[in-house]
Coordinates of C-alpha atoms in Angstrom, one line a residue:
Chain A
M904 CA 38.3 -29.0 -35.5
S905 CA 37.0 -25.0 -37.4
L906 CA 36.8 -21.5 -35.9
V907 CA 34.6 -19.0 -36.9
V908 CA 35.7 -15.3 -37.2
V909 CA 33.5 -12.9 -37.0
G910 CA 35.0 -9.1 -37.3
S911 CA 36.5 -6.5 -39.2
V912 CA 38.1 -7.4 -42.7
A913 CA 40.0 -2.9 -43.4
Y914 CA 42.3 -1.1 -44.9
D915 CA 44.8 0.3 -42.1
G916 CA 47.3 3.8 -42.9
V917 CA 49.9 3.3 -40.2
E918 CA 53.1 5.5 -38.9
T919 CA 55.3 4.3 -36.6
P920 CA 59.1 5.7 -35.3
Q921 CA 60.2 3.2 -38.1
G922 CA 58.0 3.9 -41.2
K923 CA 54.7 4.4 -42.4
V924 CA 52.7 3.0 -44.8
D925 CA 49.9 4.8 -45.8
R926 CA 47.3 2.0 -47.0
M927 CA 47.8 -2.1 -46.0
L928 CA 45.4 -4.8 -45.0
G929 CA 44.6 -4.9 -41.6
G930 CA 41.1 -5.2 -39.3
A931 CA 40.6 -7.7 -36.2
A932 CA 39.1 -10.8 -38.6
T933 CA 41.9 -10.5 -40.4
Y934 CA 44.9 -10.5 -38.0
I935 CA 42.5 -13.4 -35.8
G936 CA 42.0 -15.3 -38.8
L937 CA 45.6 -15.4 -40.1
S938 CA 47.1 -15.8 -37.0
A939 CA 44.7 -18.4 -35.8
S940 CA 45.0 -20.3 -39.3
Y941 CA 48.6 -22.0 -38.1
F942 CA 46.4 -24.3 -35.3
A943 CA 43.0 -24.6 -36.9
P944 CA 40.7 -23.9 -40.2
V945 CA 39.4 -20.5 -40.1
K946 CA 35.6 -18.9 -41.1
I947 CA 35.6 -15.1 -41.6
V948 CA 32.9 -13.6 -41.3
A949 CA 33.2 -9.7 -42.4
V950 CA 32.3 -7.5 -44.9
V951 CA 34.3 -5.3 -47.3
G952 CA 33.8 -2.4 -50.5
D953 CA 34.5 -3.0 -53.9
D954 CA 38.0 -1.8 -53.8
F955 CA 39.3 -5.2 -51.6
A956 CA 42.3 -5.9 -53.4
Q957 CA 42.5 -9.1 -55.0
E958 CA 45.7 -9.9 -53.3
D959 CA 44.2 -9.6 -50.4
V960 CA 42.0 -12.3 -50.9
D961 CA 44.8 -14.2 -52.0
L962 CA 47.0 -13.8 -48.7
L963 CA 43.9 -14.8 -46.2
A964 CA 43.1 -17.8 -49.1
S965 CA 46.9 -18.9 -48.9
R966 CA 46.4 -19.6 -45.3
R967 CA 43.7 -21.5 -46.5
V968 CA 41.3 -19.1 -44.6
D969 CA 37.0 -19.3 -45.9
L970 CA 35.8 -17.0 -47.0
E971 CA 32.6 -17.7 -47.8
G972 CA 31.2 -15.4 -45.6
L973 CA 33.0 -12.3 -46.7
E974 CA 29.8 -9.7 -47.8
R975 CA 30.9 -7.8 -50.6
V976 CA 29.1 -4.4 -50.9
Q977 CA 28.8 -3.3 -54.5
G978 CA 29.6 0.7 -54.8
G979 CA 30.7 0.1 -51.0
K980 CA 34.2 1.2 -49.8
T981 CA 36.0 -1.6 -47.3
F982 CA 37.0 0.1 -43.6
F983 CA 39.4 2.5 -43.4
W984 CA 41.5 3.2 -40.5
A985 CA 45.0 5.7 -40.0
G986 CA 46.4 6.5 -36.9
V987 CA 50.0 7.2 -35.6
Y988 CA 52.0 5.8 -32.9
S989 CA 53.8 7.4 -29.9
N990 CA 57.9 7.0 -30.1
D991 CA 57.8 4.3 -27.8
M992 CA 54.8 2.8 -29.7
N993 CA 52.6 2.3 -26.2
D994 CA 50.2 5.2 -27.6
R995 CA 48.3 5.9 -30.7
T996 CA 46.0 8.3 -31.6
T997 CA 43.5 8.0 -34.9
L998 CA 43.8 10.4 -37.3
R999 CA 41.0 8.7 -39.0
T1000 CA 37.9 6.6 -39.4
D1001 CA 35.9 6.3 -42.7
L1002 CA 33.5 3.3 -41.7
N1003 CA 32.6 2.5 -44.9
V1004 CA 30.2 -0.5 -45.5
F1005 CA 31.6 -1.9 -42.0
A1006 CA 28.5 1.0 -40.5
D1007 CA 26.1 -1.4 -41.3
F1008 CA 27.9 -4.4 -40.9
Q1009 CA 24.9 -7.6 -40.6
P1010 CA 27.0 -10.7 -40.0
K1011 CA 25.5 -13.3 -42.3
L1012 CA 26.4 -16.8 -41.5
P1013 CA 26.6 -19.2 -44.6
E1014 CA 25.5 -22.5 -43.9
S1015 CA 28.7 -24.4 -43.7
Y1016 CA 30.0 -22.7 -41.0
R1017 CA 26.4 -23.4 -38.5
K1018 CA 28.3 -26.0 -37.3
S1019 CA 31.6 -24.7 -36.1
P1020 CA 32.4 -25.9 -32.3
Y1021 CA 34.0 -22.5 -32.0
L1022 CA 33.0 -18.8 -32.6
F1023 CA 35.1 -15.6 -31.6
L1024 CA 33.2 -12.9 -31.9
G1025 CA 35.7 -9.2 -32.9
N1026 CA 34.5 -6.0 -31.5
I1027 CA 31.6 -5.4 -32.7
Q1028 CA 28.2 -3.9 -31.3
P1029 CA 27.0 -6.9 -28.9
D1030 CA 23.5 -6.8 -29.8
L1031 CA 25.0 -8.3 -33.1
Q1032 CA 27.5 -10.8 -31.7
R1033 CA 24.3 -12.4 -29.4
H1034 CA 22.8 -12.5 -32.6
V1035 CA 25.5 -14.2 -34.5
R1036 CA 25.6 -16.9 -31.4
S1037 CA 22.0 -17.3 -31.9
Q1038 CA 22.6 -18.8 -35.5
M1039 CA 25.4 -21.8 -34.1
N1040 CA 23.5 -24.4 -33.7
G1041 CA 26.5 -26.6 -33.3
V1042 CA 28.5 -23.6 -31.2
K1043 CA 30.6 -25.3 -28.7
Y1044 CA 33.0 -22.7 -27.5
T1045 CA 32.2 -18.8 -27.7
G1046 CA 33.8 -16.0 -26.8
G1047 CA 35.7 -12.8 -28.1
D1048 CA 36.3 -8.7 -27.4
T1049 CA 34.9 -6.0 -26.9
M1050 CA 35.8 -2.0 -26.6
N1051 CA 35.6 1.0 -24.9
Y1052 CA 32.6 2.4 -26.3
W1053 CA 30.0 -0.7 -25.8
I1054 CA 31.3 -0.7 -22.5
N1055 CA 30.0 2.6 -21.6
D1056 CA 27.1 3.0 -23.9
F1057 CA 26.0 -0.5 -24.3
R1058 CA 26.4 -2.0 -21.6
P1059 CA 23.0 -3.6 -20.8
A1060 CA 23.4 -5.0 -24.0
L1061 CA 27.1 -6.0 -23.3
L1062 CA 26.3 -7.7 -20.2
Q1063 CA 23.5 -10.2 -21.7
T1064 CA 26.3 -11.1 -24.4
L1065 CA 28.7 -12.3 -22.1
K1066 CA 26.5 -14.1 -19.9
Q1067 CA 26.7 -16.9 -23.2
W1068 CA 30.2 -16.6 -23.5
D1069 CA 33.0 -18.6 -22.2
F1070 CA 35.6 -16.5 -22.6
L1071 CA 36.3 -12.9 -23.1
L1072 CA 39.8 -11.5 -24.4
I1073 CA 39.9 -7.4 -23.3
N1074 CA 42.4 -5.6 -22.5
D1075 CA 43.6 -4.0 -19.0
G1076 CA 41.8 -0.8 -19.6
E1077 CA 38.7 -2.4 -20.3
A1078 CA 38.8 -4.3 -17.9
R1079 CA 39.1 -2.0 -15.2
L1080 CA 36.4 0.2 -17.5
L1081 CA 34.2 -2.7 -17.7
S1082 CA 33.9 -4.1 -13.7
G1083 CA 34.6 -0.7 -12.3
D1084 CA 37.7 -1.4 -10.4
R1085 CA 41.3 -0.6 -11.1
N1086 CA 42.6 -3.7 -9.1
L1087 CA 43.4 -6.2 -12.1
R1088 CA 42.9 -9.4 -9.4
R1089 CA 39.3 -7.7 -8.5
A1090 CA 38.4 -6.5 -11.8
A1091 CA 38.8 -10.4 -12.9
E1092 CA 36.2 -12.0 -9.9
K1093 CA 33.7 -8.5 -11.3
I1094 CA 34.2 -9.9 -14.9
M1095 CA 33.6 -13.7 -14.1
G1096 CA 30.1 -12.8 -12.1
M1097 CA 29.6 -11.8 -15.1
G1098 CA 29.5 -14.7 -17.6
P1099 CA 32.9 -15.9 -18.6
S1100 CA 34.6 -18.8 -16.8
T1101 CA 38.0 -17.6 -18.5
L1102 CA 39.2 -14.0 -19.2
V1103 CA 42.2 -12.7 -20.4
I1104 CA 43.9 -9.0 -19.8
K1105 CA 45.9 -8.9 -22.7
R1106 CA 49.0 -6.0 -21.2
G1107 CA 50.5 -4.7 -24.7
E1108 CA 54.4 -5.0 -24.3
Y1109 CA 53.8 -6.5 -21.0
G1110 CA 52.1 -9.9 -22.0
A1111 CA 48.8 -11.0 -20.4
I1112 CA 46.7 -12.7 -17.3
L1113 CA 44.8 -15.6 -17.7
F1114 CA 42.1 -15.9 -14.9
H1115 CA 40.2 -19.2 -14.4
G1116 CA 38.1 -20.1 -11.4
R1117 CA 40.0 -19.5 -8.5
E1118 CA 43.7 -19.8 -10.7
H1119 CA 45.2 -17.3 -12.7
F1120 CA 48.8 -17.0 -15.2
I1121 CA 50.6 -14.2 -15.6
A1122 CA 52.3 -14.5 -19.3
P1123 CA 54.9 -11.8 -20.2
G1124 CA 55.0 -9.9 -23.4
Y1125 CA 58.0 -11.9 -26.1
L1126 CA 60.9 -9.2 -25.8
L1127 CA 61.7 -8.5 -29.1
E1128 CA 65.2 -6.6 -30.8
E1129 CA 62.7 -4.1 -33.4
V1130 CA 59.1 -3.4 -33.1
F1131 CA 58.2 -2.2 -36.4
D1132 CA 54.9 -1.9 -35.6
P1133 CA 52.3 -3.1 -32.9
T1134 CA 49.8 -2.6 -34.8
G1135 CA 46.8 -6.4 -34.7
A1136 CA 49.1 -7.8 -32.0
G1137 CA 46.2 -7.7 -29.5
D1138 CA 44.1 -9.4 -32.2
S1139 CA 46.9 -12.1 -33.4
F1140 CA 47.4 -12.6 -29.6
A1141 CA 43.6 -13.3 -29.6
G1142 CA 43.7 -15.5 -32.7
G1143 CA 46.8 -17.6 -31.3
F1144 CA 44.9 -18.3 -28.3
M1145 CA 41.5 -19.2 -29.4
G1146 CA 43.2 -21.1 -32.7
Y1147 CA 45.4 -23.2 -30.0
L1148 CA 42.4 -24.3 -28.1
A1149 CA 40.5 -25.5 -31.7
G1150 CA 43.4 -27.1 -33.3
E1151 CA 44.0 -29.1 -30.3
G1152 CA 40.7 -30.9 -30.9
V1153 CA 39.2 -30.7 -27.3
Q1154 CA 35.4 -30.6 -27.6
P1155 CA 34.9 -28.0 -25.2
N1156 CA 30.8 -29.2 -23.5
D1157 CA 30.9 -26.8 -20.4
G1158 CA 33.5 -24.2 -21.7
I1159 CA 37.3 -25.6 -21.3
S1160 CA 38.5 -26.2 -17.7
D1161 CA 41.8 -27.7 -18.8
M1162 CA 44.0 -24.4 -17.0
A1163 CA 47.1 -26.4 -18.8
L1164 CA 45.9 -26.2 -21.8
L1165 CA 44.7 -23.0 -21.5
R1166 CA 48.3 -21.7 -20.0
R1167 CA 49.7 -22.9 -23.2
A1168 CA 46.9 -21.2 -25.4
V1169 CA 48.1 -17.7 -23.5
V1170 CA 51.6 -18.5 -24.5
Y1171 CA 50.7 -19.4 -28.1
G1172 CA 48.9 -16.1 -27.9
S1173 CA 52.0 -14.1 -26.7
V1174 CA 53.8 -15.6 -29.3
M1175 CA 51.9 -14.9 -32.3
G1176 CA 51.4 -11.0 -30.8
S1177 CA 55.6 -11.2 -31.1
F1178 CA 55.6 -11.9 -34.4
C1179 CA 52.8 -9.6 -36.0
C1180 CA 55.3 -6.9 -34.0
E1181 CA 58.4 -7.8 -36.5
K1182 CA 56.8 -6.1 -39.3
F1183 CA 54.3 -3.4 -40.7
G1184 CA 50.4 -4.6 -40.6
V1185 CA 50.3 -8.6 -41.7
D1186 CA 53.8 -8.6 -43.2
R1187 CA 54.9 -11.1 -41.0
F1188 CA 52.3 -14.0 -41.5
R1189 CA 53.5 -13.8 -45.2
T1190 CA 56.6 -16.1 -44.7
L1191 CA 55.9 -17.1 -40.8
T1192 CA 56.0 -20.9 -40.7
R1193 CA 54.7 -23.3 -37.8
D1194 CA 58.3 -23.8 -37.1
E1195 CA 58.8 -20.3 -36.3
I1196 CA 56.6 -20.5 -33.7
E1197 CA 57.4 -23.8 -32.4
A1198 CA 60.7 -22.5 -31.7
R1199 CA 59.5 -18.7 -30.2
Y1200 CA 57.1 -21.0 -27.7
R1201 CA 60.4 -22.7 -26.3
E1202 CA 62.1 -19.1 -26.1
F1203 CA 59.0 -18.6 -23.6
E1204 CA 59.8 -21.4 -21.6
D1205 CA 63.1 -20.2 -21.5
A1206 CA 62.6 -17.0 -20.9
T1207 CA 60.4 -17.7 -17.6
G1208 CA 60.8 -21.5 -16.0
F1209 CA 62.9 -20.3 -13.1
Chain B
M751 CA 77.5 -15.0 4.3
S752 CA 77.0 -11.0 5.2
L753 CA 76.5 -8.2 2.4
V754 CA 77.1 -4.7 3.4
V755 CA 74.4 -2.3 2.0
V756 CA 75.2 1.7 1.6
G757 CA 72.7 4.0 0.8
S758 CA 69.7 6.4 2.6
V759 CA 67.7 5.7 5.6
A760 CA 65.1 8.8 6.0
Y761 CA 62.4 9.9 6.9
D762 CA 59.1 10.1 4.4
G763 CA 55.4 11.7 3.9
V764 CA 53.6 9.9 1.7
E765 CA 50.3 10.3 -0.1
T766 CA 48.6 7.0 -2.0
P767 CA 44.8 6.8 -3.0
Q768 CA 44.7 4.8 -0.2
G769 CA 45.9 6.8 2.8
K770 CA 48.5 9.2 3.6
V771 CA 51.3 9.7 6.0
D772 CA 53.1 12.4 7.6
R773 CA 56.6 10.5 8.4
M774 CA 57.3 7.1 9.1
L775 CA 60.9 5.5 8.2
G776 CA 62.0 4.7 4.9
G777 CA 65.2 5.3 2.6
A778 CA 66.5 2.7 0.0
A779 CA 69.0 1.1 2.7
T780 CA 66.5 0.9 5.2
Y781 CA 64.0 -1.2 2.6
I782 CA 67.0 -3.0 1.3
G783 CA 67.8 -3.9 4.1
L784 CA 65.1 -5.1 5.8
S785 CA 64.4 -6.8 2.7
A786 CA 67.8 -9.0 2.5
S787 CA 67.7 -9.3 6.3
Y788 CA 65.5 -12.5 5.5
F789 CA 68.3 -14.4 3.7
A790 CA 71.4 -13.0 5.4
P791 CA 73.4 -10.8 7.7
V792 CA 73.1 -7.6 6.6
K793 CA 75.3 -4.3 7.5
I794 CA 74.5 -1.0 6.8
V795 CA 76.5 2.0 6.2
A796 CA 74.1 5.1 6.1
V797 CA 74.2 8.5 7.8
V798 CA 71.2 10.5 10.1
G799 CA 70.7 12.7 12.3
D800 CA 69.7 13.3 16.1
D801 CA 66.4 13.5 15.0
F802 CA 66.5 9.4 13.9
A803 CA 63.9 7.6 16.8
Q804 CA 65.1 4.8 18.9
E805 CA 61.8 3.3 18.0
D806 CA 63.0 3.2 14.3
V807 CA 66.9 1.7 15.3
D808 CA 64.9 -0.7 16.8
L809 CA 62.9 -2.2 14.0
L810 CA 66.5 -2.7 12.1
A811 CA 68.1 -4.3 15.6
S812 CA 65.0 -6.9 15.6
R813 CA 65.9 -7.7 11.9
R814 CA 69.3 -8.5 13.0
V815 CA 70.7 -5.7 10.5
D816 CA 73.8 -4.4 11.7
L817 CA 73.8 -0.7 12.6
E818 CA 77.8 0.1 13.4
G819 CA 77.9 1.6 10.2
L820 CA 75.4 3.9 10.8
E821 CA 76.6 7.7 11.6
R822 CA 74.2 9.8 13.8
V823 CA 74.9 13.9 12.9
Q824 CA 74.7 15.7 16.0
G825 CA 73.0 18.8 15.5
G826 CA 71.8 17.6 11.6
K827 CA 68.3 15.9 10.3
T828 CA 67.8 13.0 8.7
F829 CA 67.2 13.2 5.3
F830 CA 63.4 13.8 4.4
W831 CA 61.3 12.9 1.4
A832 CA 57.8 13.7 1.0
G833 CA 55.5 12.1 -2.5
V834 CA 52.1 12.0 -3.7
Y835 CA 51.3 8.5 -5.7
S836 CA 49.2 9.0 -8.8
N837 CA 45.6 6.9 -8.7
D838 CA 47.1 4.5 -10.7
M839 CA 49.9 4.2 -8.4
N840 CA 52.5 4.2 -11.5
D841 CA 53.9 7.5 -10.9
R842 CA 54.5 10.1 -7.9
T843 CA 55.1 13.4 -7.7
T844 CA 57.7 14.8 -5.4
L845 CA 56.4 16.8 -2.6
R846 CA 59.7 17.8 -0.6
T847 CA 63.1 16.9 -0.9
D848 CA 65.4 17.9 2.5
L849 CA 68.9 16.1 1.7
N850 CA 69.7 17.8 5.5
V851 CA 72.9 15.4 6.7
F852 CA 72.5 12.8 3.8
A853 CA 74.0 16.0 1.3
D854 CA 77.7 16.1 2.3
F855 CA 77.1 11.9 3.3
Q856 CA 80.8 9.5 3.6
P857 CA 80.0 6.4 4.2
K858 CA 82.5 5.0 6.6
L859 CA 82.4 1.8 6.6
P860 CA 83.2 0.0 10.1
E861 CA 86.2 -2.4 10.6
S862 CA 83.8 -5.0 11.3
Y863 CA 82.2 -4.8 7.8
R864 CA 85.2 -5.1 5.1
K865 CA 86.0 -8.3 4.8
S866 CA 82.3 -9.2 3.5
P867 CA 81.7 -10.8 1.0
Y868 CA 79.0 -8.6 -0.6
L869 CA 78.4 -4.9 -1.5
F870 CA 75.2 -3.7 -2.9
L871 CA 75.9 0.2 -3.2
G872 CA 72.8 2.4 -2.7
N873 CA 71.9 5.2 -5.5
I874 CA 74.9 7.6 -4.3
Q875 CA 77.5 9.5 -6.0
P876 CA 79.2 7.2 -8.5
D877 CA 82.8 8.3 -6.8
L878 CA 81.7 7.6 -3.8
Q879 CA 80.1 4.2 -4.5
R880 CA 83.7 3.2 -6.2
H881 CA 85.8 4.8 -3.3
V882 CA 83.3 2.7 -0.3
R883 CA 84.3 -0.2 -2.7
S884 CA 88.2 -0.1 -2.7
Q885 CA 87.7 0.1 0.9
M886 CA 86.6 -3.7 1.1
N887 CA 89.5 -5.4 1.0
G888 CA 87.6 -9.0 1.2
V889 CA 84.8 -7.7 -1.8
K890 CA 84.0 -10.9 -4.0
Y891 CA 80.8 -9.7 -5.1
T892 CA 79.3 -6.0 -5.6
G893 CA 76.4 -4.4 -7.5
G894 CA 74.1 -1.5 -6.8
D895 CA 71.8 0.7 -8.0
T896 CA 72.0 4.8 -9.8
M897 CA 69.5 7.3 -11.1
N898 CA 68.5 9.8 -14.3
Y899 CA 70.7 12.6 -12.6
W900 CA 73.9 10.6 -11.8
I901 CA 73.1 9.0 -15.5
N902 CA 72.8 12.6 -17.1
D903 CA 75.4 14.8 -15.2
F904 CA 78.1 12.4 -13.4
R905 CA 78.6 10.1 -16.9
P906 CA 82.2 9.7 -16.6
A907 CA 81.9 9.2 -13.3
L908 CA 79.9 6.4 -12.8
L909 CA 81.2 4.8 -16.3
Q910 CA 84.2 3.9 -14.4
T911 CA 82.4 2.6 -11.0
L912 CA 79.8 0.4 -13.5
K913 CA 83.5 -1.5 -15.0
Q914 CA 84.0 -3.0 -11.4
W915 CA 80.9 -3.9 -11.2
D916 CA 79.1 -7.6 -11.4
F917 CA 75.1 -6.6 -11.3
L918 CA 73.6 -3.7 -12.2
L919 CA 70.1 -3.0 -10.8
I920 CA 68.2 -0.2 -11.8
N921 CA 64.2 0.4 -13.9
D922 CA 63.5 0.8 -17.8
G923 CA 63.8 4.4 -17.7
E924 CA 67.2 4.7 -16.6
A925 CA 68.5 1.6 -18.4
R926 CA 67.0 3.7 -21.5
L927 CA 68.7 7.0 -20.9
L928 CA 72.0 4.8 -19.6
S929 CA 72.1 2.5 -22.6
G930 CA 70.8 5.8 -25.2
D931 CA 68.7 2.7 -26.3
R932 CA 65.0 2.5 -26.5
N933 CA 64.9 -1.4 -27.0
L934 CA 65.6 -3.0 -23.7
R935 CA 66.9 -6.1 -24.9
R936 CA 69.9 -3.9 -26.9
A937 CA 69.6 -2.0 -23.9
A938 CA 70.6 -4.9 -22.0
E939 CA 74.2 -5.2 -24.9
K940 CA 75.3 -2.3 -24.5
I941 CA 74.7 -1.9 -20.5
M942 CA 76.9 -5.4 -20.1
G943 CA 79.1 -3.7 -21.9
M944 CA 80.2 -0.9 -19.2
G945 CA 80.7 -3.5 -17.3
P946 CA 78.7 -6.1 -15.3
S947 CA 78.2 -9.1 -16.3
T948 CA 74.3 -9.6 -14.6
L949 CA 71.5 -6.4 -15.3
V950 CA 68.3 -6.5 -13.9
I951 CA 65.7 -4.6 -14.8
K952 CA 63.3 -3.2 -12.7
R953 CA 59.2 -2.9 -14.4
G954 CA 57.1 -2.0 -11.4
E955 CA 54.0 -3.9 -10.8
Y956 CA 55.1 -5.6 -15.0
G957 CA 58.3 -6.9 -12.9
A958 CA 61.7 -7.3 -14.0
I959 CA 64.1 -8.8 -16.7
L960 CA 67.4 -10.4 -15.5
F961 CA 69.4 -10.3 -18.0
H962 CA 72.4 -12.4 -18.2
G963 CA 75.5 -13.7 -20.7
R964 CA 73.1 -14.0 -23.9
E965 CA 70.3 -15.5 -21.9
H966 CA 67.7 -13.3 -20.0
F967 CA 64.3 -14.3 -17.9
I968 CA 61.4 -12.3 -17.2
A969 CA 59.8 -12.4 -14.2
P970 CA 56.4 -11.3 -14.0
G971 CA 55.2 -8.7 -11.5
Y972 CA 52.9 -10.4 -8.2
L973 CA 49.4 -9.5 -8.6
L974 CA 48.5 -8.0 -5.3
E975 CA 45.2 -7.6 -4.6
E976 CA 45.5 -4.7 -2.8
V977 CA 48.7 -1.9 -3.4
F978 CA 49.2 0.3 -0.5
D979 CA 52.2 2.4 -1.3
P980 CA 54.5 1.3 -4.0
T981 CA 57.3 3.6 -2.0
G982 CA 60.7 1.4 -1.4
A983 CA 59.0 -1.3 -3.9
G984 CA 62.0 -1.8 -6.2
D985 CA 64.2 -1.4 -2.7
S986 CA 62.4 -4.4 -1.7
F987 CA 63.4 -6.3 -4.5
A988 CA 67.1 -5.5 -4.6
G989 CA 67.1 -6.6 -1.0
G990 CA 65.6 -9.4 -1.7
F991 CA 67.7 -10.1 -4.7
M992 CA 71.1 -9.7 -3.3
G993 CA 70.1 -10.9 0.3
Y994 CA 68.8 -14.0 -1.8
L995 CA 72.8 -14.7 -3.2
A996 CA 74.4 -14.0 -0.3
G997 CA 72.5 -16.1 1.8
E998 CA 72.8 -19.0 -0.6
G999 CA 76.7 -18.9 0.8
V1000 CA 77.6 -19.6 -2.7
Q1001 CA 81.2 -18.2 -3.1
P1002 CA 81.3 -16.0 -5.7
N1003 CA 84.9 -15.7 -7.8
D1004 CA 84.4 -14.3 -10.7
G1005 CA 80.7 -12.9 -10.2
I1006 CA 77.9 -15.8 -10.4
S1007 CA 77.5 -17.4 -13.7
D1008 CA 74.7 -20.4 -12.3
M1009 CA 72.0 -18.6 -14.4
A1010 CA 69.3 -20.8 -12.5
L1011 CA 70.4 -19.2 -8.8
L1012 CA 70.2 -15.5 -10.9
R1013 CA 66.8 -16.5 -11.5
R1014 CA 65.6 -17.6 -8.0
A1015 CA 67.0 -14.8 -6.4
V1016 CA 65.1 -12.5 -9.6
V1017 CA 61.8 -14.1 -8.2
Y1018 CA 62.6 -13.6 -4.9
G1019 CA 63.1 -10.1 -5.4
S1020 CA 60.0 -9.7 -7.0
V1021 CA 58.2 -11.6 -4.0
M1022 CA 59.7 -8.9 -1.6
G1023 CA 58.5 -6.2 -3.4
S1024 CA 55.1 -7.8 -3.9
F1025 CA 55.0 -7.7 0.2
C1026 CA 56.5 -4.2 0.7
C1027 CA 53.8 -2.9 -1.7
E1028 CA 50.8 -4.7 1.4
K1029 CA 51.6 -1.4 3.8
F1030 CA 52.5 2.1 4.2
G1031 CA 56.6 2.1 4.2
V1032 CA 58.5 -0.5 5.9
D1033 CA 55.2 -1.8 7.9
R1034 CA 54.7 -5.3 6.5
F1035 CA 58.1 -5.9 7.0
R1036 CA 57.5 -5.9 10.8
T1037 CA 54.8 -9.2 11.1
L1038 CA 56.7 -10.8 7.7
T1039 CA 57.6 -14.4 8.2
R1040 CA 60.3 -15.9 5.4
D1041 CA 57.0 -19.4 5.5
E1042 CA 54.7 -16.1 3.9
I1043 CA 58.1 -15.2 1.4
E1044 CA 58.2 -19.0 0.8
A1045 CA 54.4 -19.6 0.4
R1046 CA 54.7 -16.5 -2.6
Y1047 CA 57.6 -17.9 -4.0
R1048 CA 54.9 -20.7 -4.6
E1049 CA 52.7 -19.1 -5.8
F1050 CA 54.7 -17.5 -8.5
E1051 CA 55.4 -20.3 -9.9
D1052 CA 51.8 -21.6 -9.9
A1053 CA 50.6 -18.6 -11.9
T1054 CA 54.0 -18.6 -14.2
G1055 CA 54.7 -22.2 -15.0
F1056 CA 53.3 -23.5 -18.3

């Protein structure tokens, strides 16, 4: 049950209280893809420049991520972002955003991707998100991410896009902005009225809340001994969530309404987000094993049961 | 199994985005006592002025809170605090603090209180906290609260006090200040090295974390439809936690090491904190029933199980 992931593949420069890296592999599709690859076959749609390094291709390939949809623009440069985190790592300041080839990103779906049942649309322009989905003739379960810029300045397009989605995965600030309601419970009701039958609200170190129908599930964040770099944690969460759903082999018809399955997917999301923070950038995924993931899942059970 | 609660009984002026009340019953011992009264018999030690209203005495009496230890200073005025909450209610600004009779508070333990096995020491000067405990000749389980002022300016006294405590219940900022460590997991280890075998770190709307031995338990905050006034929520949490432990009739010898019991106590704490926010000041406790408490406890189970 393969999963198509559309979004950015980038280079990041990151400074946290634990250290500084001038340039390393990053981008939402990278984190989502690496994280999801532990659960299901992943196919990436993204664009990079000809500065994209072979070692980074190799890392993705080592996790069996399909790169047929990774477009390379000759003479172009890969998206570059740099930022610095606050002392408590709950805030970050962007130092530089060079969109480069990502500015004109027109996702191109290889023929071999079109029958995948699962589609995760990363944070890109909502019309592009809709266009990708329209080309996926076998898609059964679609969802994704967005951000303040699209919510504020592309609202009609975003609302059209959300109508077709089975789930939306955003952070608490975005949920408040999209719904116009500060209270997350009421915000969730309003957002589910826009289309997605499932909503996951990420709350950073505090975990995430899943809303589905009239039920909700609150997953705390894992208590790490040390946070090295939170970059990509939210995307790793998304990868764990969607990867688990895809990997379970459920054939979704009218969305997924198995609340127990969705709960477990959220916990796997939290697990993957927590691993991501343990090293800089994608480094934790170089050594992470499925056994470690299962062990941490059990730790979550121990830390939340009563 | 009665519980002695030492702390402030006060009047508060509170403004939140939901409204404004110029003067209403408040104070840590009030919230802790009202909340704990649903689980165990409570005896309060506090001081008020002769402006303390009969209707407020009546409210506490209606919850069967023993007021023999409520000292009234003739010609004195009751502690008054006023503050205004930020839009998201996660921050508040103090507008006024008139300590009044609370400035010279010397807790006086009635003879009938001294054999109580459970003692909760609210946020007062650490030497006073220790002095109260020394008079409780039947005490089996002691814990309490503190704040930044005592951590910073009365550290040696506080450390002496903590040595005798079975549990400490503070918020995340206080835990970081007390331990000198930003990471809550490491902070907890350091604080438990100071004496308390159980530590509960409150995280406001995000719930609380219980540490005991090498285990921890993370309880999320309840997702309210509407927060009217967060004043007293942390103290109501404390009352639910300690009240439940006292009410279970456990005869603690060397502390309480039943992790399952402690987990449930934390959930009852979260439940009581959530009810407190539903109305201004102590108003929710005027109508709250034990059945409602049990129903919300079950909602917590539904919202966190996977």
